[in-house]
PDB file of C-alpha atoms in Angstrom:
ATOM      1  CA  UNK E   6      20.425  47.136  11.249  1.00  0.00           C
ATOM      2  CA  UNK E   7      21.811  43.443  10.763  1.00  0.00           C
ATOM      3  CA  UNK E   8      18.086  42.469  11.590  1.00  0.00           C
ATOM      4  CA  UNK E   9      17.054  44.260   8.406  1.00  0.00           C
ATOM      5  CA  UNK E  10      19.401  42.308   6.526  1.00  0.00           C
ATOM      6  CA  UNK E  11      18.387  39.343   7.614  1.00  0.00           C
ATOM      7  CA  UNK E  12      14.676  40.028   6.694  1.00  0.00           C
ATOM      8  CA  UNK E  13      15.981  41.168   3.223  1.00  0.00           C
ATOM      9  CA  UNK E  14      17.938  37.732   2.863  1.00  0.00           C
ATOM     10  CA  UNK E  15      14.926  35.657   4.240  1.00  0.00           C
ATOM     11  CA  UNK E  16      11.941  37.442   2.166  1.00  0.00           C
ATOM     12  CA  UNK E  17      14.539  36.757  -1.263  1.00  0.00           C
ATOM     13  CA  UNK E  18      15.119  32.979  -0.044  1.00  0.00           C
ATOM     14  CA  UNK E  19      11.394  33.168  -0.179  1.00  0.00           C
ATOM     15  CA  UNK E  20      11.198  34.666  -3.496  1.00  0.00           C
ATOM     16  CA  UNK E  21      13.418  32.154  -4.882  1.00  0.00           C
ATOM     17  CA  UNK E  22      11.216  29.288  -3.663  1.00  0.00           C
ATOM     18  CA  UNK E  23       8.786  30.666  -4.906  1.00  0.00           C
ATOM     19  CA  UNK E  24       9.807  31.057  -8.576  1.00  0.00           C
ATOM     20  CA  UNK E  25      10.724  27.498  -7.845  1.00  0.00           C
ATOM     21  CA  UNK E  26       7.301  26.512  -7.012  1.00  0.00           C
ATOM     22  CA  UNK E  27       6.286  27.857 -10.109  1.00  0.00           C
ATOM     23  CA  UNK E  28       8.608  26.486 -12.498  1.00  0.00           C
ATOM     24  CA  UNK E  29       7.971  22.920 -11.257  1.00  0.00           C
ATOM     25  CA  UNK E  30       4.103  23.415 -10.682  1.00  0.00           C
ATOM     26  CA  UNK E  31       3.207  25.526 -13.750  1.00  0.00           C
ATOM     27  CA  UNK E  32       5.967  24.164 -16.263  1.00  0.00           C
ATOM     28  CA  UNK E  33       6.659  20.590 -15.486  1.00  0.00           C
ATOM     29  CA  UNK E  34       2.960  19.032 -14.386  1.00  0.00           C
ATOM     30  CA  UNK E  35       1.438  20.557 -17.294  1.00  0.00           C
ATOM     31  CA  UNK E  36       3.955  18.403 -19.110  1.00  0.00           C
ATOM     32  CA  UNK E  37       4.413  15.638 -17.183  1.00  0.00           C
ATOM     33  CA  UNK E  38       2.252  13.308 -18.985  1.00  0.00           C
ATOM     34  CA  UNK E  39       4.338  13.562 -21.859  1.00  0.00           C
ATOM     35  CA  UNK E  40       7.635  12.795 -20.300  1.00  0.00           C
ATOM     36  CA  UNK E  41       6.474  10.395 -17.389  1.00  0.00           C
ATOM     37  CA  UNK E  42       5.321   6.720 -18.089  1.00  0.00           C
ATOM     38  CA  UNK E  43       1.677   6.137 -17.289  1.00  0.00           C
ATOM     39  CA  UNK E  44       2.645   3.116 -15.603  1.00  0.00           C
ATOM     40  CA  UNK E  45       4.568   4.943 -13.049  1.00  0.00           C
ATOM     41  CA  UNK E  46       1.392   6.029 -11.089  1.00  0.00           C
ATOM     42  CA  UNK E  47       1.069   8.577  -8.549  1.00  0.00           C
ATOM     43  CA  UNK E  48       0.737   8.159  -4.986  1.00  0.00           C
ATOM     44  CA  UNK E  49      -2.956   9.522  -2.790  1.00  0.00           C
ATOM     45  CA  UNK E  50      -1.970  11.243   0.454  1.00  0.00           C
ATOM     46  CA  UNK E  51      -2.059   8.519   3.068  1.00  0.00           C
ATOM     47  CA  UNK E  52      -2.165   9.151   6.991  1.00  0.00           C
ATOM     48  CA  UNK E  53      -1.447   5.468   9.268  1.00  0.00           C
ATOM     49  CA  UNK E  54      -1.585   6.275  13.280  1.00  0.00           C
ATOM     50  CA  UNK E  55      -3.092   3.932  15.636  1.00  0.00           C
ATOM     51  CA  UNK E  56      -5.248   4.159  18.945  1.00  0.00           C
ATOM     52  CA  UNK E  57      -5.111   1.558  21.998  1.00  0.00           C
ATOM     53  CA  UNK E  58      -7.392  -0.488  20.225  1.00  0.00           C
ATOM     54  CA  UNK E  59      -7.024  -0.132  16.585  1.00  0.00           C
ATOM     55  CA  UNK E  60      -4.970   0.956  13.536  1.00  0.00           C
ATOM     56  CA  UNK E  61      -6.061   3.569  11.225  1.00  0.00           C
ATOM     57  CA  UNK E  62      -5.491   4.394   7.681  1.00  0.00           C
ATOM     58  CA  UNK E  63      -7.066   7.264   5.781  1.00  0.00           C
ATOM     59  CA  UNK E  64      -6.297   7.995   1.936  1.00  0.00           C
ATOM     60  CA  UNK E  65      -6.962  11.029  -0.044  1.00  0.00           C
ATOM     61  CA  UNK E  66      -8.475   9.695  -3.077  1.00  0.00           C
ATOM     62  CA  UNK E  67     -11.699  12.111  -4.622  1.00  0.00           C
ATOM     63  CA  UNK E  68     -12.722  11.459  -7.728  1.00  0.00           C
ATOM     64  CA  UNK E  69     -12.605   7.530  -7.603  1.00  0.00           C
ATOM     65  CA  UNK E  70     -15.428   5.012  -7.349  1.00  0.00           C
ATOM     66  CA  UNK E  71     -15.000   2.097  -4.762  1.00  0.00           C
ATOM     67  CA  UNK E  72     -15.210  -0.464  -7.571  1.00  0.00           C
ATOM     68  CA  UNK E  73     -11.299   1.216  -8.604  1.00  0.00           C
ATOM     69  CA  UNK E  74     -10.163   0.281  -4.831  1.00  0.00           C
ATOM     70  CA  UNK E  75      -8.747  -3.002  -3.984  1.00  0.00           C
ATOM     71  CA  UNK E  76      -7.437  -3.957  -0.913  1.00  0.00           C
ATOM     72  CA  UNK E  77      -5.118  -6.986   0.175  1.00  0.00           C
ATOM     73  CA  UNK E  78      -3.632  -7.682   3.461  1.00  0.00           C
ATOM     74  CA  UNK E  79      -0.974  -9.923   3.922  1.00  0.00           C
ATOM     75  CA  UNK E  80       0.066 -10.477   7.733  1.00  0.00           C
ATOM     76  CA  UNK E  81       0.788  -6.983   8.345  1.00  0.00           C
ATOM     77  CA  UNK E  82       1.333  -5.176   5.120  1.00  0.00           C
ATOM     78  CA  UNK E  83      -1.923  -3.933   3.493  1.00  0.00           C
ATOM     79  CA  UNK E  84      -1.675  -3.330   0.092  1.00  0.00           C
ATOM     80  CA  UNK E  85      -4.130  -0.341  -1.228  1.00  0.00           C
ATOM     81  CA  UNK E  86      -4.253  -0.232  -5.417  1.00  0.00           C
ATOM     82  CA  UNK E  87      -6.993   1.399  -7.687  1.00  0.00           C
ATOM     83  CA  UNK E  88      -7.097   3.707 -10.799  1.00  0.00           C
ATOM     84  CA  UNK E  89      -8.323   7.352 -10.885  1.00  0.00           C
ATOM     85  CA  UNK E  90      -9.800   7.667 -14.338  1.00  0.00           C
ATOM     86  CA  UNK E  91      -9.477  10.834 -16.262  1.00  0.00           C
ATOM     87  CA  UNK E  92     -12.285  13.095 -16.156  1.00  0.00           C
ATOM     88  CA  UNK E  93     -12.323  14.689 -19.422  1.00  0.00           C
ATOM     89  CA  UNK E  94     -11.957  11.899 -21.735  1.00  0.00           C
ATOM     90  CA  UNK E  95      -9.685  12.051 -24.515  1.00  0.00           C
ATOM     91  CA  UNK E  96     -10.897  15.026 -26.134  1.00  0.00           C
ATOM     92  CA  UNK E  97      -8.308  17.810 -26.945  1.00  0.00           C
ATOM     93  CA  UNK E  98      -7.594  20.465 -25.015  1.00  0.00           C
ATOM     94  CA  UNK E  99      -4.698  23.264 -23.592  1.00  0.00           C
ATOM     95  CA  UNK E 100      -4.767  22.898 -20.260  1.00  0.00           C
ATOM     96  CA  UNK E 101      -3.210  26.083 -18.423  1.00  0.00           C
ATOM     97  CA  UNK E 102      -2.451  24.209 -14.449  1.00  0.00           C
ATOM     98  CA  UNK E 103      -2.571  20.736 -14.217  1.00  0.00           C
ATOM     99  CA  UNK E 104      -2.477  19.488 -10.817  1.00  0.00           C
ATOM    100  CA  UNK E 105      -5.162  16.676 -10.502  1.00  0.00           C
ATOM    101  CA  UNK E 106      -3.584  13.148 -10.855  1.00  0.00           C
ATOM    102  CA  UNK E 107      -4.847  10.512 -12.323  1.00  0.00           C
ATOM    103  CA  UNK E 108      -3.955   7.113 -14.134  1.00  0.00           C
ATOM    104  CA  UNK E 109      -3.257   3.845 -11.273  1.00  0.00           C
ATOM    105  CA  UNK E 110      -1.795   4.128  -7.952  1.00  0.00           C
ATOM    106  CA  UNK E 111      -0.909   1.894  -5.419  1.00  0.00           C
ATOM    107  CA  UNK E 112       0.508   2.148  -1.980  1.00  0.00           C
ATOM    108  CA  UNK E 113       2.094  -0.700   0.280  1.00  0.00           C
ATOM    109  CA  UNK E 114       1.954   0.137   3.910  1.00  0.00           C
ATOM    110  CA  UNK E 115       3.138  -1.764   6.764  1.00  0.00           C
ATOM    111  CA  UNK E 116       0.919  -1.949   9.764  1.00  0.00           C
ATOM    112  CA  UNK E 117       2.789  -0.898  13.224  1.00  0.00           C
ATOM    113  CA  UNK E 118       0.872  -3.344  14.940  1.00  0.00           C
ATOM    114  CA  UNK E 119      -0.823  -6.704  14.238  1.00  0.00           C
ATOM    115  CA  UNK E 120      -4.630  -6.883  13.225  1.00  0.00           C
ATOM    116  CA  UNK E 121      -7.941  -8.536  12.983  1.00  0.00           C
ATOM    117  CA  UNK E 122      -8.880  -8.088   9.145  1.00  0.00           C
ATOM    118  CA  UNK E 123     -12.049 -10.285   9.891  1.00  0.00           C
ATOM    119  CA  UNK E 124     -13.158  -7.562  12.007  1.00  0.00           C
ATOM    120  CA  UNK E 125     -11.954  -4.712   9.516  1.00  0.00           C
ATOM    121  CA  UNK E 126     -14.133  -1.492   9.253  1.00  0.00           C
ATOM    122  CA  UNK E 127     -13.524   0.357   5.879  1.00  0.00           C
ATOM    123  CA  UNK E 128     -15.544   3.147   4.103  1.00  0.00           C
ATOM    124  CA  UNK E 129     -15.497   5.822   1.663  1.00  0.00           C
ATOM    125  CA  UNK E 130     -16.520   9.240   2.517  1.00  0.00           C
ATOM    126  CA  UNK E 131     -16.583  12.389   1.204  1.00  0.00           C
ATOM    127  CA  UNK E 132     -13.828  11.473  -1.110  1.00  0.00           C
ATOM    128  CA  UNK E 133     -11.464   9.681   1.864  1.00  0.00           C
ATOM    129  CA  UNK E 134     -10.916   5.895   1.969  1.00  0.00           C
ATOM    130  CA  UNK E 135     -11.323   5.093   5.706  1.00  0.00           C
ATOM    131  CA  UNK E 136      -9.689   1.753   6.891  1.00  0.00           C
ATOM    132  CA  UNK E 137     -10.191   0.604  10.892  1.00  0.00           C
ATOM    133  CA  UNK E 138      -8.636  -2.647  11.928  1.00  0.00           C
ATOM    134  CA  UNK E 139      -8.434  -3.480  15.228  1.00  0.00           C
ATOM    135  CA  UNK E 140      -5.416  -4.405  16.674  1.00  0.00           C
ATOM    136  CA  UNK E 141      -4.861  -7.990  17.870  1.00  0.00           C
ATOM    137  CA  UNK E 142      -1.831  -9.896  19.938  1.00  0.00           C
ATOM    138  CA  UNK E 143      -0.315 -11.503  17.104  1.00  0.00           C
ATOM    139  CA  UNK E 144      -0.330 -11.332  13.545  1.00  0.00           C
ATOM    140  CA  UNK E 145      -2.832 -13.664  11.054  1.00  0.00           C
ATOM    141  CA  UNK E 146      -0.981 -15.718   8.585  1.00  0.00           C
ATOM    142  CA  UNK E 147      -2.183 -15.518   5.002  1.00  0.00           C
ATOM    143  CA  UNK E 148      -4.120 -12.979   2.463  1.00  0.00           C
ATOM    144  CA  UNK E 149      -7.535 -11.481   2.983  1.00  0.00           C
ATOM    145  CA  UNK E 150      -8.981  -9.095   0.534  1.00  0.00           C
ATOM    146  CA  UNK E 151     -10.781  -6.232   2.429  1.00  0.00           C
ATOM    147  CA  UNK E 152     -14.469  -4.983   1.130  1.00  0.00           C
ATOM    148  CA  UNK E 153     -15.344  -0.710   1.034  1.00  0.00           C
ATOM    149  CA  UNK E 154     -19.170   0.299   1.894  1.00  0.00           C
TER     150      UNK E 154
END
């Protein structure tokens, strides 16, 4: 019996999550632009790991061309910006979800280990900015700005 009660308790904590989903996703995005400075930006989904021999960085940014990436590393921080551009121009229109981001973004990510941005490997695929750096004893002093194919 108390194990019924519990699933009663835990399927309305759900509910209740939900309807907070909802409110936030449905009510709030749609406004968002309205409320939220442009300037603020928005910040792509960003996995950093590293192997034996390398660091990785992989960014979830679809919908943006490689000439709206720009990418600086300093010693070890590497500093990711761009701009997402609106698809739809500035016509008008009622949107009924909006969950797509888009205006500039930029992400600052220090690297766990130090790396050799001469031999740097990054690409764009399939809507994922790729970055491999290979991993070096010490750090590089100074700025090198990193090219996408």
């Amino acid at each position: 019996m108390k194990l019924n009660a519990l699933m009663h308790v835990a399927r309305d904590t759900d509910d209740i999550d939900d309807d907070l989903d909802f409110v936030f996703n449905h009510y709030y995005k749609a406004r968002r632009w309205s409320i939220m400075p442009a300037e603020k930006g928005w910040k792509p989904l960003t996995d950093v790991y590293e192997t034996d021999d390398e660091v990785v960085i992989v960014m979830d940014i679809a919908g943006i061309t490689t000439q709206d990436i720009k990418l600086i590393l300093i010693k070890n921080i590497l500093t990711i910006h761009g701009i997402r551009r609106e698809r739809h121009g500035q016509r008008k229109r009622h949107f009924h979800k909006m969950e797509i981001d888009f205006g500039p973004f930029e992400r600052i990510i220090e690297l766990p280990a130090p790396v050799d941005p001469e031999r740097n490997n990054a690409r764009y695929v399939q809507g994922f900015l790729e970055i491999h750096l290979p991993k070096r004893e010490e750090a590089l002093s100074g700025s090198i700005e990193i090219s996408i194919s």
